[in-house]
Coordinates of C-alpha atoms in Angstrom, one line a residue:
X1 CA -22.1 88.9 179.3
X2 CA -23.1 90.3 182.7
X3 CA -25.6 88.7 185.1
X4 CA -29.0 89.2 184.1
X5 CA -28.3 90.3 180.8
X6 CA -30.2 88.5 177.7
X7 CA -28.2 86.7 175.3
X8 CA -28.9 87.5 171.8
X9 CA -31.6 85.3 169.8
X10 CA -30.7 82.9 166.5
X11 CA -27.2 84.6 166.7
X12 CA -24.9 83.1 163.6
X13 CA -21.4 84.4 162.0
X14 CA -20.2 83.6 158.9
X15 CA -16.7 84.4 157.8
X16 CA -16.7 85.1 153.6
X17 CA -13.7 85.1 151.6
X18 CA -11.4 84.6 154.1
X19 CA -8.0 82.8 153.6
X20 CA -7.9 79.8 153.8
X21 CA -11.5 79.9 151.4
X22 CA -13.1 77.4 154.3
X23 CA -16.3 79.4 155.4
X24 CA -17.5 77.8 158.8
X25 CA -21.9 78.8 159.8
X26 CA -21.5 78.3 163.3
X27 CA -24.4 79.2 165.3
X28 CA -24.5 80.4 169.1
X29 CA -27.1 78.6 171.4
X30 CA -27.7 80.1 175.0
X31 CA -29.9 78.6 177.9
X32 CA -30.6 79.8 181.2
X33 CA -32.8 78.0 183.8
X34 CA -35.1 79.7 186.2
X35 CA -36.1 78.4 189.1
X36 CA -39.4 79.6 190.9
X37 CA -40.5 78.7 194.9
X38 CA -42.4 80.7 197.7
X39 CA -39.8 83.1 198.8
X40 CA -39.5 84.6 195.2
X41 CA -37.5 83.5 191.9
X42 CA -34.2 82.9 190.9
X43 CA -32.3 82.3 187.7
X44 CA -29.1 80.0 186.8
X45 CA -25.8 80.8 185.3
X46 CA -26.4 81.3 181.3
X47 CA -24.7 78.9 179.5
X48 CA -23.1 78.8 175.8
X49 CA -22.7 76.6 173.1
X50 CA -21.6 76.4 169.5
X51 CA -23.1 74.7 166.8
X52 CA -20.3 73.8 164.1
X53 CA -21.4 72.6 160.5
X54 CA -20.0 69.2 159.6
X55 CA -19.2 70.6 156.2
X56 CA -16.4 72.5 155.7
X57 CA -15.7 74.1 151.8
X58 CA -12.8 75.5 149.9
X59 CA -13.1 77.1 146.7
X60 CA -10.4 77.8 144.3
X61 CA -9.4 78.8 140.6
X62 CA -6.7 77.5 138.4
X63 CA -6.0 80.6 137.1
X64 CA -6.4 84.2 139.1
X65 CA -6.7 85.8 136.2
X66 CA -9.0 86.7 133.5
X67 CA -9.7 87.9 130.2
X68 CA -12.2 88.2 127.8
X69 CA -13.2 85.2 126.2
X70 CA -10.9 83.0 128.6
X71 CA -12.1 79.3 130.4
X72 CA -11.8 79.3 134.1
X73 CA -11.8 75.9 135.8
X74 CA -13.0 75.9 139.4
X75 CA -11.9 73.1 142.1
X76 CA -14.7 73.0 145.2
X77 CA -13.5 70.7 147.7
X78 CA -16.4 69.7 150.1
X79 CA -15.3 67.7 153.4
X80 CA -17.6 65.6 155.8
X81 CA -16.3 66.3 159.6
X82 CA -19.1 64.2 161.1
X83 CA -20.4 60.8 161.7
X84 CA -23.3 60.7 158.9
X85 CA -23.2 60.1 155.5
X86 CA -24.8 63.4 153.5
X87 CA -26.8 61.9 150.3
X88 CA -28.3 64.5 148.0
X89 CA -26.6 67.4 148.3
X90 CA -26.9 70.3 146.0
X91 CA -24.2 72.7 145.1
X92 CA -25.2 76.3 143.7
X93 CA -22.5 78.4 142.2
X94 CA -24.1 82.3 141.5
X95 CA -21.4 82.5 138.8
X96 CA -20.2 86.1 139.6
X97 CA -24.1 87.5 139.3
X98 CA -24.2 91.0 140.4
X99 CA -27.2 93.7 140.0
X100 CA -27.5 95.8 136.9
X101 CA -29.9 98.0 136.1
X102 CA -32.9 95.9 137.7
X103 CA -31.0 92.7 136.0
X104 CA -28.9 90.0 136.9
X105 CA -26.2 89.9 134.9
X106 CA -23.7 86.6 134.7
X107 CA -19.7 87.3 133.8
X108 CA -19.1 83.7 133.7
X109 CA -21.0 81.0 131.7
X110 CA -20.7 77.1 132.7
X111 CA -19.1 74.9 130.0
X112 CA -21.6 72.2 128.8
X113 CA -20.0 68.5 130.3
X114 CA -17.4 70.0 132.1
X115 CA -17.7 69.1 135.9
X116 CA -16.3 65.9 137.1
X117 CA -17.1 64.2 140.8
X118 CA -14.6 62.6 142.7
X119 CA -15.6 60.6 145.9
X120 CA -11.9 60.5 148.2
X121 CA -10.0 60.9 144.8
X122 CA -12.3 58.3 142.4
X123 CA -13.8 59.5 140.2
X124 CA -18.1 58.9 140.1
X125 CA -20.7 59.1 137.7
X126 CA -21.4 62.5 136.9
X127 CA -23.9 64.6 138.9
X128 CA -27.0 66.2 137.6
X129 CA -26.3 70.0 136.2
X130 CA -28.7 72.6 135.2
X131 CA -26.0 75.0 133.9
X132 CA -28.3 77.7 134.8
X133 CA -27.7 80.7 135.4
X134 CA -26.7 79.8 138.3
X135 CA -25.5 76.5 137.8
X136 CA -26.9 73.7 140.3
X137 CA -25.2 70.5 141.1
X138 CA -27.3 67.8 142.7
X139 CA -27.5 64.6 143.9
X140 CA -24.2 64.6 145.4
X141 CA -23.3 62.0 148.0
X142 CA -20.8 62.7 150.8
X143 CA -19.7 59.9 153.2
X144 CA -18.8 61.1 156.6
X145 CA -15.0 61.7 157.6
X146 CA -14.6 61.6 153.5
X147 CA -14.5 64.2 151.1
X148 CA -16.0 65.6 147.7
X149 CA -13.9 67.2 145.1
X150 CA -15.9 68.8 141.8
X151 CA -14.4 70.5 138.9
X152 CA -15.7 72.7 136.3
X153 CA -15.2 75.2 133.8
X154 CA -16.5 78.4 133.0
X155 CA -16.0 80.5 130.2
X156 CA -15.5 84.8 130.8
X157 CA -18.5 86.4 128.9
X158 CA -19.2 90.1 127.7
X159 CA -20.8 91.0 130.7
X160 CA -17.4 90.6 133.1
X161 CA -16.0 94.0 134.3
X162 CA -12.7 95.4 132.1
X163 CA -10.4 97.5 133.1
X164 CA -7.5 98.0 136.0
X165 CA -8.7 96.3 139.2
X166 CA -11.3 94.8 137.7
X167 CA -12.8 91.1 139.3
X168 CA -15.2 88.5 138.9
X169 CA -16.0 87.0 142.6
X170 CA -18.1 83.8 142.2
X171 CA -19.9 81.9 145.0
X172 CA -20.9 78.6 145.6
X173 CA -23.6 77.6 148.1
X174 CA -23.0 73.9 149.7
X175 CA -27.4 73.1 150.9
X176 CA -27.3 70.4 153.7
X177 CA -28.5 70.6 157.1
X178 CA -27.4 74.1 157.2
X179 CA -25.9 76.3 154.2
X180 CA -22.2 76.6 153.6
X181 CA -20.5 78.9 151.4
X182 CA -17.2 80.0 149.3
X183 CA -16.1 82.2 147.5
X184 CA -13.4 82.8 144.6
X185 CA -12.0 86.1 143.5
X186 CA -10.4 86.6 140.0
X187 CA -8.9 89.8 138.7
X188 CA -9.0 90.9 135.1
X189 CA -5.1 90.0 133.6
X190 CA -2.8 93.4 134.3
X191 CA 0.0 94.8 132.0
X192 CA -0.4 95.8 128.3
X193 CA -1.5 93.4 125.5
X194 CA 0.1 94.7 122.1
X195 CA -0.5 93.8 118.5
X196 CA 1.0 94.9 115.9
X197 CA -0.7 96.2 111.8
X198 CA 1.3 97.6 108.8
X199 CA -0.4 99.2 105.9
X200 CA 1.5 100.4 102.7
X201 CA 0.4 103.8 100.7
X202 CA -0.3 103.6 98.0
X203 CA -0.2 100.0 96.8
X204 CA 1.0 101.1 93.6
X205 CA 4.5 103.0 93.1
X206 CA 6.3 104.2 90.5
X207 CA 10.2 104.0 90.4
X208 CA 11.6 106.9 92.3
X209 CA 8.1 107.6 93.6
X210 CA 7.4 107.9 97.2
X211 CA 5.2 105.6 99.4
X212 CA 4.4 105.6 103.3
X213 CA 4.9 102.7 105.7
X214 CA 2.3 103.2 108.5
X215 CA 3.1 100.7 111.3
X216 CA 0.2 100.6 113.9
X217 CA 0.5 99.2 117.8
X218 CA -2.5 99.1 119.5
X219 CA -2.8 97.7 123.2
X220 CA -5.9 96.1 124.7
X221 CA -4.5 95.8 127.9
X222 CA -5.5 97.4 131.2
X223 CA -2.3 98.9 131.5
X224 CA 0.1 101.2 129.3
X225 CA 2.6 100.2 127.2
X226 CA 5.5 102.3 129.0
X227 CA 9.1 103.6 128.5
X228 CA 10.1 100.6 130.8
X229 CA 8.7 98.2 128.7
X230 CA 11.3 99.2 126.2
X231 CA 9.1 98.5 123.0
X232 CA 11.1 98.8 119.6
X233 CA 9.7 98.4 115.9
X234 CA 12.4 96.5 113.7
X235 CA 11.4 96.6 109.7
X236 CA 13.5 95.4 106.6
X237 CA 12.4 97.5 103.8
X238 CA 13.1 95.9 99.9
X239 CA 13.1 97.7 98.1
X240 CA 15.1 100.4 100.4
X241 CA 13.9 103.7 101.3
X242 CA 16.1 106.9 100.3
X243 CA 15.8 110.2 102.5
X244 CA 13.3 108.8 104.9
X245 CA 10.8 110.4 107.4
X246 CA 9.8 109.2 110.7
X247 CA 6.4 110.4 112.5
X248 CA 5.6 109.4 115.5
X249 CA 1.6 109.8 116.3
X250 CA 2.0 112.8 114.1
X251 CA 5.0 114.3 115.6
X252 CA 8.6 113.9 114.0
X253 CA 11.3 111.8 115.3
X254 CA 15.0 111.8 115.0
X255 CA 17.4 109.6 113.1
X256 CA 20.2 108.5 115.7
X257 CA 17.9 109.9 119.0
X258 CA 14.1 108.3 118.2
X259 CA 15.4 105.5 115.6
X260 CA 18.1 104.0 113.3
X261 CA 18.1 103.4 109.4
X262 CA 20.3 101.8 107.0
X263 CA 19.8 103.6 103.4
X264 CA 22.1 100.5 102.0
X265 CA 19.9 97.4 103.4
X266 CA 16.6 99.1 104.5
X267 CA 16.6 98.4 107.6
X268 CA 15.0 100.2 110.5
X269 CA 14.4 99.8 114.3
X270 CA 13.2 102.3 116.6
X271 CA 15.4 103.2 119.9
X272 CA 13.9 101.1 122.4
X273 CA 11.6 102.9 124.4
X274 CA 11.0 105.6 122.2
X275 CA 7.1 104.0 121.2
X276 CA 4.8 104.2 123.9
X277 CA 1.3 103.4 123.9
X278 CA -1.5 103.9 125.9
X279 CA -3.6 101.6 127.7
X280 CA -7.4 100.3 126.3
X281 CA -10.3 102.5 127.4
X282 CA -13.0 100.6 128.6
X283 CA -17.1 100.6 128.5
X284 CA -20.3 99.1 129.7
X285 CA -23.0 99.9 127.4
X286 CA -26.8 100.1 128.4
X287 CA -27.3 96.5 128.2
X288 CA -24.3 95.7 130.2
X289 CA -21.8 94.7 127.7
X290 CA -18.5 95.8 128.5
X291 CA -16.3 96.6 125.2
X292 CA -12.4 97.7 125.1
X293 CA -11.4 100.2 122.8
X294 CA -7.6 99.5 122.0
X295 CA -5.2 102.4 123.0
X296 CA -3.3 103.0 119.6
X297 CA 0.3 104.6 118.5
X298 CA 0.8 105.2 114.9
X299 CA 4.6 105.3 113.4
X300 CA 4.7 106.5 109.4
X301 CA 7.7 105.9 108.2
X302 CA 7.8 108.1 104.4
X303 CA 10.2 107.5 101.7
X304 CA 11.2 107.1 98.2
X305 CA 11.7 104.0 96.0

């Protein structure tokens, strides 16, 4: 700062979401003196200091991922540099609120009885919860040069963001002399998730009549179900099909290229790879639900008895 110049007012940084999760409020103070007498006025060196919160925080999640329905247990580790106990402090966690349409909505949910307090590893009576949302821990105690750890649990609800690159980032607000603050990131699990529905037509066959084997895969994953992820589709069919046909999504597929069948013991497997299917489409409605609609590839396998 040059000579003269006037040092910024009420001046704070905070550092959010940085690795390691310890977010430090540290305000800058400046003074200068001035100094007044009969041949004019004259003003000191400005000097600097730093004011450094005695609380330091670290958020973290068991699990980085995330998926719809899933429980998420949190660990918020609260440490007391300085030389004062802290008695009644409250914890706020915003539980991943974010702005929707003029509404808060919350993509995580506390679990009723789930946080636990530990005082320097022993565990204490537990705190008083409003499970909100957001949730509010209070009347924690925090001894100096000790430490507070609290866990808790918080289940995924239909308002967290689906699809690729989806998150949830949840933060929790430590209220002492001054505020401190962390914050966890969670992404929405990648890669496909497949399941797997046959369905027989009709129910009811005559000998030497003919009957279709439809074989569904749907994935309600964020990501497609590839060549690379070599799928194959193994069946045993009793009685055995004679002078089969194999459809893939409506187009035909080749015995020896797209799969293999055994007229003798009825089996069948598809050449690995061959199924593919795509990824879940996903939506948030006007209330700010978010569905998954499963991506779906349908093999018909047509023969006769």
């Amino acid at each position: 700062m040059a000579c003269g110049e006037n040092p910024p007012h009420n001046h704070k940084r905070r550092i959010k979401c940085a690795k390691p999760r310890e977010v430090f409020i540290i305000a800058a103070f400046y003074n200068q003196a001035t100094l007044s007498y009969s041949g004019g006025v004259t003003r000191s060196n400005i000097t600097a200091g730093e004011l450094v919160s005695a609380l330091t925080v670290d958020k973290v999640a068991v699990s980085d991922t995330y998926a719809p329905g899933d429980t998420i247990v949190y660990a918020l580790s609260i440490v007391n540099g300085g030389e004062t106990d802290l008695a009644g402090i409250e914890v706020t966690d915003d539980l991943g609120g974010y702005e929707f349409d003029g509404e808060t909505l919350y993509p995580l949910a506390y679990v009723e009885d789930s946080v636990r307090y530990f005082i320097a590893g022993v565990l204490q009576t537990a705190p008083a919860v409003e499970a909100g949302p957001p949730l509010v821990i209070s009347g924690l105690d925090i001894p100096a040069g000790s430490n507070v750890l609290l866990l808790y649990a918080a289940t995924v609800t239909e308002y967290a963001p689906l699809g690729e690159g989806a998150e949830i980032t949840n933060t929790a607000t430590v209220s002492a002399c001054s505020d401190v603050t962390a914050c966890e990131t969670i992404t929405m699990e990648g890669g496909a998730e497949l399941a797997i529905i046959k369905a027989v037509s009709p129910a009811e066959v005559t000998s030497c009549g003919t009957v279709a084997y439809t074989i569904t895969v749907q994935n309600s994953g964020a990501a497609d179900a590839a060549e690379d992820d070599a799928i194959v589709i193994t069946d045993t069919f009793d009685p055995a099909l004679q002078d089969i046909a194999v459809t893939l999504d409506g187009a035909a597929l080749t015995e020896g290229v797209d799969y293999t069948y055994d007229p003798d013991t009825g089996e069948f497997a598809t050449v690995a790879g061959r199924v593919t299917v795509p990824a879940a489409t996903f939506a948030q409605d006007e209330d700010g639900v978010w569905t998954a609609t499963p991506g779906v590839a349908a093999l018909v396998i047509t023969g006769t008895i």
